[in-house]
Short mmCIF file of C-alpha atoms in Angstrom, two decimals:
data_model
loop_
_atom_site.label_atom_id
_atom_site.label_comp_id
_atom_site.label_asym_id
_atom_site.label_seq_id
_atom_site.Cartn_x
_atom_site.Cartn_y
_atom_site.Cartn_z
CA MET A 1 144.03 154.40 61.89
CA ALA A 2 141.54 152.25 60.60
CA LYS A 3 141.90 154.10 57.33
CA ARG A 4 145.51 153.78 57.00
CA VAL A 5 144.98 149.76 57.91
CA ALA A 6 142.83 149.69 55.06
CA VAL A 7 145.00 151.51 52.76
CA TYR A 8 147.98 149.03 53.55
CA CYS A 9 145.56 146.03 52.94
CA PHE A 10 144.68 147.56 49.72
CA ALA A 11 148.30 148.06 48.39
CA ALA A 12 149.29 144.31 49.52
CA ILE A 13 146.25 142.90 47.59
CA THR A 14 146.76 144.88 44.41
CA GLY A 15 150.56 144.20 44.75
CA ILE A 16 149.60 140.61 44.86
CA ALA A 17 147.25 140.43 42.09
CA LEU A 18 149.59 142.34 39.88
CA GLY A 19 152.65 139.85 40.93
CA LEU A 20 150.25 137.04 40.15
CA ALA A 21 148.82 138.46 37.03
CA SER A 22 152.24 139.23 35.68
CA ALA A 23 153.79 135.94 36.13
CA ILE A 24 151.06 134.15 34.72
CA TYR A 25 151.25 136.13 31.58
CA MET A 26 154.69 136.18 31.15
CA ALA A 27 155.21 132.60 31.78
CA GLY A 28 152.81 131.89 29.46
CA LEU A 29 150.34 130.51 31.79
CA TRP A 30 147.39 132.69 30.65
CA PRO A 31 144.48 130.28 29.41
CA GLY A 32 143.96 129.99 25.87
CA THR A 33 147.54 130.36 25.14
CA LYS A 34 149.45 127.73 22.48
CA PRO A 35 152.89 126.47 22.19
CA LEU A 36 153.03 128.86 19.02
CA ASP A 37 152.97 131.91 20.84
CA PHE A 38 156.09 130.87 22.10
CA GLY A 39 159.55 129.34 20.89
CA ASP A 40 163.54 130.09 20.50
CA VAL A 41 163.49 128.85 16.59
CA GLU A 42 161.65 129.43 13.26
CA VAL A 43 162.00 127.97 9.91
CA ASP A 44 159.70 129.44 7.40
CA GLY A 45 157.09 129.89 9.79
CA TRP A 46 157.37 126.79 11.73
CA ARG A 47 157.88 127.20 15.29
CA SER A 48 159.78 125.42 17.80
CA ASP A 49 160.51 125.60 21.38
CA PHE A 50 163.59 123.79 21.83
CA ALA A 51 163.53 124.27 25.88
CA ILE A 52 160.90 121.97 26.00
CA GLY A 53 161.67 118.46 27.93
CA SER A 54 164.83 120.17 29.44
CA GLU A 55 165.33 121.32 32.75
CA ALA A 56 165.74 125.02 31.88
CA ALA A 57 167.27 127.73 34.34
CA ASN A 58 165.31 130.63 33.78
CA PRO A 59 162.07 130.37 35.82
CA TYR A 60 159.89 131.82 32.95
CA THR A 61 160.82 128.88 30.83
CA ARG A 62 160.56 126.19 33.30
CA ALA A 63 156.87 127.45 33.98
CA ARG A 64 156.14 127.61 30.52
CA VAL A 65 157.76 124.37 29.57
CA ALA A 66 155.47 122.60 32.25
CA ARG A 67 152.49 124.08 30.73
CA HIS A 68 153.02 123.61 27.33
CA GLY A 69 155.66 120.74 27.20
CA LEU A 70 154.53 118.21 29.79
CA LEU A 71 156.18 114.93 29.82
CA ALA A 72 157.51 115.97 26.41
CA LEU A 73 161.08 114.29 25.46
CA ALA A 74 164.11 116.10 25.74
CA LYS A 75 165.18 117.63 22.33
CA THR A 76 167.70 114.84 22.03
CA GLU A 77 164.86 112.40 21.45
CA ALA A 78 162.44 114.58 19.63
CA VAL A 79 161.92 118.17 18.71
CA TYR A 80 158.47 119.42 17.59
CA PHE A 81 157.54 122.22 14.94
CA THR A 82 154.09 123.77 14.67
CA ARG A 83 152.62 125.87 11.86
CA ASP A 84 149.03 127.53 11.73
CA THR A 85 149.31 129.32 8.48
CA ASP A 86 149.79 128.25 4.64
CA ASP A 87 152.76 129.34 2.49
CA ARG A 88 151.03 132.91 1.71
CA GLY A 89 150.70 133.19 5.50
CA GLU A 90 147.17 132.92 5.73
CA PRO A 91 145.67 131.02 8.72
CA LEU A 92 144.89 127.12 8.15
CA ARG A 93 140.73 126.65 7.70
CA GLU A 94 138.71 123.81 7.66
CA ASP A 95 136.93 125.29 4.32
CA CYS A 96 140.25 124.94 2.42
CA THR A 97 142.07 122.51 0.86
CA TYR A 98 145.90 122.23 1.03
CA ARG A 99 148.89 120.34 -0.30
CA LEU A 100 151.30 119.19 2.18
CA SER A 101 154.63 118.24 0.91
CA VAL A 102 157.35 116.65 3.14
CA GLY A 103 160.94 116.19 1.94
CA LYS A 104 164.02 114.51 3.85
CA MET A 105 163.68 115.24 7.31
CA PRO A 106 167.15 115.42 9.45
CA ALA A 107 165.57 112.77 11.78
CA ASP A 108 165.35 109.16 12.03
CA TRP A 109 161.44 109.31 11.86
CA TRP A 110 158.73 112.19 11.67
CA SER A 111 155.16 112.72 11.46
CA VAL A 112 152.77 115.47 11.03
CA THR A 113 149.42 115.76 12.82
CA LEU A 114 147.10 118.34 12.95
CA TYR A 115 145.62 119.93 16.04
CA ASP A 116 142.34 122.37 16.53
CA ALA A 117 142.75 125.85 18.09
CA ASP A 118 142.33 124.05 21.50
CA SER A 119 145.34 121.74 20.54
CA MET A 120 143.35 118.71 20.60
CA LEU A 121 142.73 116.09 17.89
CA PRO A 122 139.68 117.03 15.52
CA MET A 123 136.66 115.11 16.88
CA ASN A 124 135.98 113.02 13.60
CA ASP A 125 136.07 109.52 12.57
CA ASP A 126 137.84 110.08 9.63
CA GLU A 127 140.90 108.11 10.94
CA ALA A 128 143.35 110.37 8.96
CA LEU A 129 144.91 112.26 11.90
CA SER A 130 148.54 112.27 10.61
CA VAL A 131 151.02 111.31 8.20
CA ASN A 132 154.25 109.83 8.69
CA LEU A 133 157.82 108.75 7.17
CA GLY A 134 156.47 104.94 7.34
CA GLN A 135 153.48 105.56 5.22
CA ASP A 136 155.96 107.57 2.80
CA ASN A 137 157.72 104.11 2.28
CA VAL A 138 154.39 102.13 1.84
CA ALA A 139 152.33 104.22 -0.28
CA ARG A 140 155.22 105.22 -2.56
CA ILE A 141 156.49 101.94 -3.77
CA GLY A 142 156.20 101.71 -7.41
CA ASP A 143 155.46 105.25 -8.13
CA GLU A 144 157.93 106.40 -10.62
CA THR A 145 157.00 110.24 -10.26
CA VAL A 146 157.84 110.32 -6.86
CA GLY A 147 161.16 110.57 -5.26
CA TYR A 148 162.15 110.46 -1.50
CA GLY A 149 159.27 112.42 0.35
CA LEU A 150 155.50 112.69 0.82
CA SER A 151 152.77 114.41 -0.52
CA ALA A 152 149.12 114.41 1.21
CA VAL A 153 145.96 116.62 1.04
CA VAL A 154 144.63 118.37 4.13
CA SER A 155 140.90 118.91 3.51
CA PRO A 156 137.74 118.35 5.04
CA GLU A 157 136.59 115.71 2.62
CA ARG A 158 138.30 112.62 1.51
CA PRO A 159 140.39 112.98 -1.56
CA ASP A 160 139.69 111.02 -5.05
CA GLY A 161 142.46 108.44 -6.02
CA ARG A 162 145.78 107.42 -3.87
CA ASP A 163 146.29 110.47 -2.31
CA LEU A 164 147.38 110.61 1.28
CA TRP A 165 145.03 112.30 3.54
CA ILE A 166 144.82 114.68 7.01
CA SER A 167 141.23 115.45 7.62
CA SER A 168 140.41 118.80 8.96
CA ARG A 169 136.99 117.87 9.40
CA GLY A 170 135.68 119.38 12.67
CA ALA A 171 138.47 121.74 13.19
CA PRO A 172 137.39 125.35 11.73
CA THR A 173 140.68 126.40 12.58
CA PHE A 174 143.64 124.19 12.87
CA ASP A 175 147.59 123.92 13.20
CA LEU A 176 149.79 121.12 11.81
CA MET A 177 152.62 119.91 14.10
CA LEU A 178 155.96 118.00 12.80
CA ARG A 179 157.63 115.64 15.15
CA LEU A 180 160.99 114.77 14.63
CA TYR A 181 162.56 111.81 16.42
CA VAL A 182 166.04 111.17 16.97
CA PRO A 183 166.84 114.39 15.13
CA SER A 184 170.18 114.83 13.77
CA GLU A 185 172.88 116.97 15.72
CA ASP A 186 172.96 119.36 13.18
CA LEU A 187 169.26 120.20 13.42
CA LEU A 188 169.84 120.72 17.14
CA GLU A 189 172.69 123.01 16.66
CA ARG A 190 171.69 124.91 13.30
CA PRO A 191 167.95 124.31 12.77
CA GLU A 192 167.82 127.18 10.36
CA ALA A 193 170.04 126.09 8.08
CA VAL A 194 169.16 122.11 8.17
CA LEU A 195 165.77 122.06 8.13
CA THR A 196 163.71 122.30 5.07
CA PRO A 197 160.45 122.19 6.36
CA PRO A 198 157.33 121.09 4.70
CA THR A 199 155.29 123.49 2.61
CA ILE A 200 151.77 123.92 3.03
CA GLU A 201 150.18 125.29 -0.56
CA ARG A 202 146.51 126.25 -0.45
CA MET A 203 144.49 124.72 -3.34
CA SER A 204 141.38 125.91 -2.90
CA CYS A 205 138.74 127.30 -0.51
CA ASP A 206 134.90 127.36 -0.58
CA GLY A 207 134.96 125.61 -3.87
CA GLU A 208 137.07 128.46 -5.29
CA ALA A 209 140.49 128.04 -7.25
CA ALA A 210 143.21 129.43 -4.72
CA MET B 1 153.28 162.86 49.86
CA THR B 2 155.69 160.83 51.88
CA ARG B 3 152.32 159.04 53.70
CA TRP B 4 152.03 156.95 50.40
CA LEU B 5 155.35 155.67 50.57
CA GLY B 6 154.59 152.96 52.93
CA PRO B 7 151.73 151.44 50.98
CA LEU B 8 153.57 151.70 47.69
CA LEU B 9 156.46 149.79 49.24
CA VAL B 10 153.99 147.39 50.62
CA LEU B 11 152.55 147.14 46.89
CA VAL B 12 155.79 146.74 45.22
CA VAL B 13 157.17 144.02 47.73
CA SER B 14 153.74 142.26 47.31
CA ALA B 15 153.77 142.18 43.82
CA LEU B 16 157.47 140.71 43.64
CA VAL B 17 156.99 138.17 46.26
CA ALA B 18 153.59 137.12 44.41
CA HIS B 19 155.56 137.09 40.91
CA TRP B 20 158.34 135.11 42.02
CA ALA B 21 155.98 132.56 44.42
CA THR B 22 154.05 132.04 41.21
CA LEU B 23 156.74 131.07 38.90
CA SER B 24 158.70 128.96 41.74
CA LEU B 25 155.33 127.08 42.66
CA ALA B 26 153.86 126.60 38.77
CA PRO B 27 155.47 123.45 37.81
CA GLY B 28 154.84 121.78 41.21
CA VAL B 29 151.35 122.41 41.06
CA ILE B 30 151.05 121.51 37.29
CA MET B 31 152.66 118.29 37.73
CA ASP B 32 150.69 117.63 41.01
CA ARG B 33 147.41 118.15 39.26
CA ALA B 34 148.76 116.11 36.50
CA LEU B 35 149.51 113.25 38.91
CA SER B 36 145.90 113.54 40.21
CA ALA B 37 144.52 113.37 36.66
CA LEU B 38 146.55 110.03 35.95
CA GLU B 39 145.67 108.55 39.00
CA ASP B 40 141.76 109.40 38.43
CA ARG B 41 142.33 107.77 34.99
CA GLY B 42 143.40 104.30 36.56
CA VAL B 43 147.21 104.62 36.19
CA ALA B 44 148.77 102.74 38.56
CA MET B 45 151.25 103.31 41.19
CA HIS B 46 154.72 101.28 40.81
CA ALA B 47 153.35 99.52 37.50
CA PHE B 48 152.84 100.24 34.21
CA THR B 49 149.52 101.03 32.89
CA ALA B 50 148.92 101.05 28.89
CA PRO B 51 145.96 103.69 28.00
CA GLN B 52 143.82 103.22 24.86
CA ARG B 53 144.98 104.10 21.59
CA ILE B 54 145.05 107.80 20.94
CA THR B 55 142.08 108.81 18.94
CA PRO B 56 139.72 112.04 19.11
CA LYS B 57 137.54 110.32 21.68
CA SER B 58 140.06 108.99 23.90
CA GLN B 59 142.31 111.77 24.03
CA GLN B 60 142.84 113.06 27.48
CA VAL B 61 145.92 115.45 27.31
CA VAL B 62 146.58 118.65 24.42
CA ARG B 63 148.79 117.29 21.50
CA SER B 64 148.63 113.55 22.12
CA SER B 65 150.31 111.79 19.21
CA PRO B 66 147.81 109.17 17.60
CA ASP B 67 151.19 107.47 16.01
CA LEU B 68 152.64 106.42 19.58
CA PHE B 69 151.76 103.80 21.98
CA TYR B 70 152.18 105.30 25.61
CA SER B 71 152.68 103.55 28.69
CA LEU B 72 152.93 105.01 32.24
CA CYS B 73 153.78 104.38 35.75
CA ARG B 74 153.64 106.58 38.83
CA TYR B 75 155.97 106.04 41.57
CA ASP B 76 156.31 107.64 45.09
CA LEU B 77 159.91 106.78 46.82
CA GLU B 78 158.72 107.35 50.36
CA ASP B 79 161.62 105.92 52.24
CA PRO B 80 165.14 106.96 51.76
CA ASP B 81 165.95 103.11 50.91
CA ASP B 82 163.30 102.70 48.45
CA ARG B 83 164.40 102.05 44.81
CA LEU B 84 162.27 101.73 41.72
CA SER B 85 163.04 99.01 38.99
CA VAL B 86 162.05 100.01 35.60
CA THR B 87 161.93 97.55 32.86
CA MET B 88 161.28 98.39 29.00
CA ALA B 89 160.87 95.48 26.96
CA GLN B 90 162.12 94.88 23.44
CA TRP B 91 160.57 96.52 20.63
CA PRO B 92 162.02 96.58 17.08
CA ASP B 93 161.21 100.19 16.43
CA TYR B 94 161.86 103.32 18.14
CA GLN B 95 161.09 103.40 21.62
CA SER B 96 161.93 105.41 24.89
CA LEU B 97 161.73 105.15 28.64
CA SER B 98 162.03 108.74 30.52
CA PHE B 99 161.61 109.82 33.90
CA PHE B 100 159.98 112.84 35.23
CA ASP B 101 159.99 114.33 38.68
CA ALA B 102 157.49 116.20 40.49
CA GLU B 103 158.59 119.38 39.33
CA THR B 104 157.90 118.49 35.64
CA ASN B 105 161.74 117.65 34.90
CA ASN B 106 162.65 114.96 32.78
CA PHE B 107 165.54 113.88 34.47
CA LEU B 108 166.46 110.96 32.81
CA THR B 109 165.80 109.35 29.39
CA SER B 110 167.07 106.10 27.66
CA ARG B 111 166.53 105.21 23.90
CA GLY B 112 165.98 101.56 23.19
CA THR B 113 165.33 100.84 19.64
CA GLY B 114 165.64 97.36 18.90
CA ARG B 115 166.60 96.30 22.64
CA SER B 116 165.38 95.78 26.16
CA ILE B 117 166.42 98.57 29.05
CA ALA B 118 166.30 98.12 32.86
CA ILE B 119 167.05 101.04 35.23
CA GLU B 120 166.89 101.54 38.73
CA ILE B 121 166.30 104.77 40.54
CA ALA B 122 166.62 105.75 43.93
CA ALA B 123 164.88 108.12 46.62
CA PRO B 124 166.08 111.76 46.48
CA ASP B 125 167.64 111.06 49.96
CA ALA B 126 169.28 107.89 49.25
CA ALA B 127 172.39 107.28 50.57
CA SER B 128 173.87 105.41 47.60
CA GLN B 129 175.91 107.20 44.76
CA GLU B 130 175.56 104.22 42.48
CA VAL B 131 172.32 104.89 41.06
CA THR B 132 170.55 107.93 39.81
CA LYS B 133 168.43 109.65 42.13
CA SER B 134 164.77 110.86 41.71
CA PRO B 135 164.94 114.52 42.48
CA THR B 136 161.76 114.34 44.12
CA GLN B 137 160.20 111.67 46.03
CA ARG B 138 157.08 111.24 43.42
CA GLY B 139 157.13 111.36 39.85
CA VAL B 140 156.06 109.39 36.71
CA VAL B 141 157.70 107.02 34.38
CA LEU B 142 156.74 107.00 30.48
CA ILE B 143 157.43 104.72 27.82
CA ARG B 144 156.56 105.39 24.18
CA ARG B 145 156.76 103.37 21.28
CA LEU B 146 156.56 104.07 17.79
CA ALA B 147 153.12 102.35 16.51
CA PRO B 148 151.22 104.50 13.68
CA THR B 149 148.92 101.84 13.03
CA GLN B 150 146.46 99.61 14.83
CA GLU B 151 148.43 96.67 13.80
CA LEU B 152 151.62 98.01 15.29
CA PHE B 153 149.79 98.95 18.60
CA ASN B 154 148.40 95.90 18.91
CA ALA B 155 152.21 94.65 18.88
CA ALA B 156 153.23 97.23 21.03
CA LYS B 157 150.63 96.49 23.62
CA ALA B 158 151.70 92.92 23.22
CA ALA B 159 155.36 93.48 23.91
CA SER B 160 154.13 95.60 26.82
CA ALA B 161 153.71 92.83 28.54
CA GLY B 162 157.48 92.45 29.28
CA ASP B 163 157.91 96.03 30.65
CA ALA B 164 158.11 96.16 34.54
CA CYS B 165 157.94 99.20 37.10
CA GLU B 166 158.57 97.67 40.76
CA LEU B 167 159.21 99.28 43.95
CA LEU B 168 161.95 97.80 45.77
CA THR B 169 162.13 98.12 49.51
CA ARG B 170 165.19 97.42 51.59
#
């Protein structure tokens, strides 16, 4: 009898453990998971999860959004795209220098911000965490070679000259997050057709030409 | 063989119940922890609290934006007659007022570029149908203002003197 009870207890405990672990895994609650691991939209390597900020009906999506999009805005106010590779598909690294080019975005305002592998701002005091639409307007007045858009260097060292800069110092690997505030309705309906996302060209790595 | 059917059934049922319970409870647990963390960081109940500008040293939440001014207000509509009166002061650039319930749902958002906005929400069990009801008793209100420079952040902070988050008891 005691053996029988022990078997049932073992079955119940194993079942609970399996149910708990499978829910945590399937809902993206496993420690270390990142928004990049999910998403329902991808445009040229930039991934987004348009369910973030919404009241999702699917319980897996609801749990995932609670974990990765806590206090995030609904997509009518802002959408977020993330990319952790350059245009060649190679992971973004601190020991490389990149050229970020941003064209016209289908939104009222945008920014691109660098986050480390823990989804935190890199721990440096360079005061070069992001670039945005406002900087474009200010930095490019009188520059006849640049039309609408922004070009910035992503590197661990401040570039020479007038280049805008995003510092990767303190982030061995990182990703870039594109925030689009007040996105156009077209973007929400047909993101792949409407969005021409920023390009990330690798210029050099460890002092070698790319 | 049949003697294993009972334990196998217990295993499957236990797994399904645990799976469903985890998914159902996760949003509430995550938000409960977030609300506790906000309280620990000094975010007031029924009043807006404007944290420091987001920097690598001051960041507390993953993927915070260094280009925004955030202001937070926790609320607890304990009585069915309680209401929360929220005012977002004028700001010349993009700003939004968002309400999140205790299940992490963003149940109300209003954009206020260039203008002030005033909104009242009622308790979940309120009799009135005139105002939006918070789906849960507790929650948090969040103001975002576009302020990508220190100068604009200081201006946003000054503008926040006109923000209000007040519990109205009847």
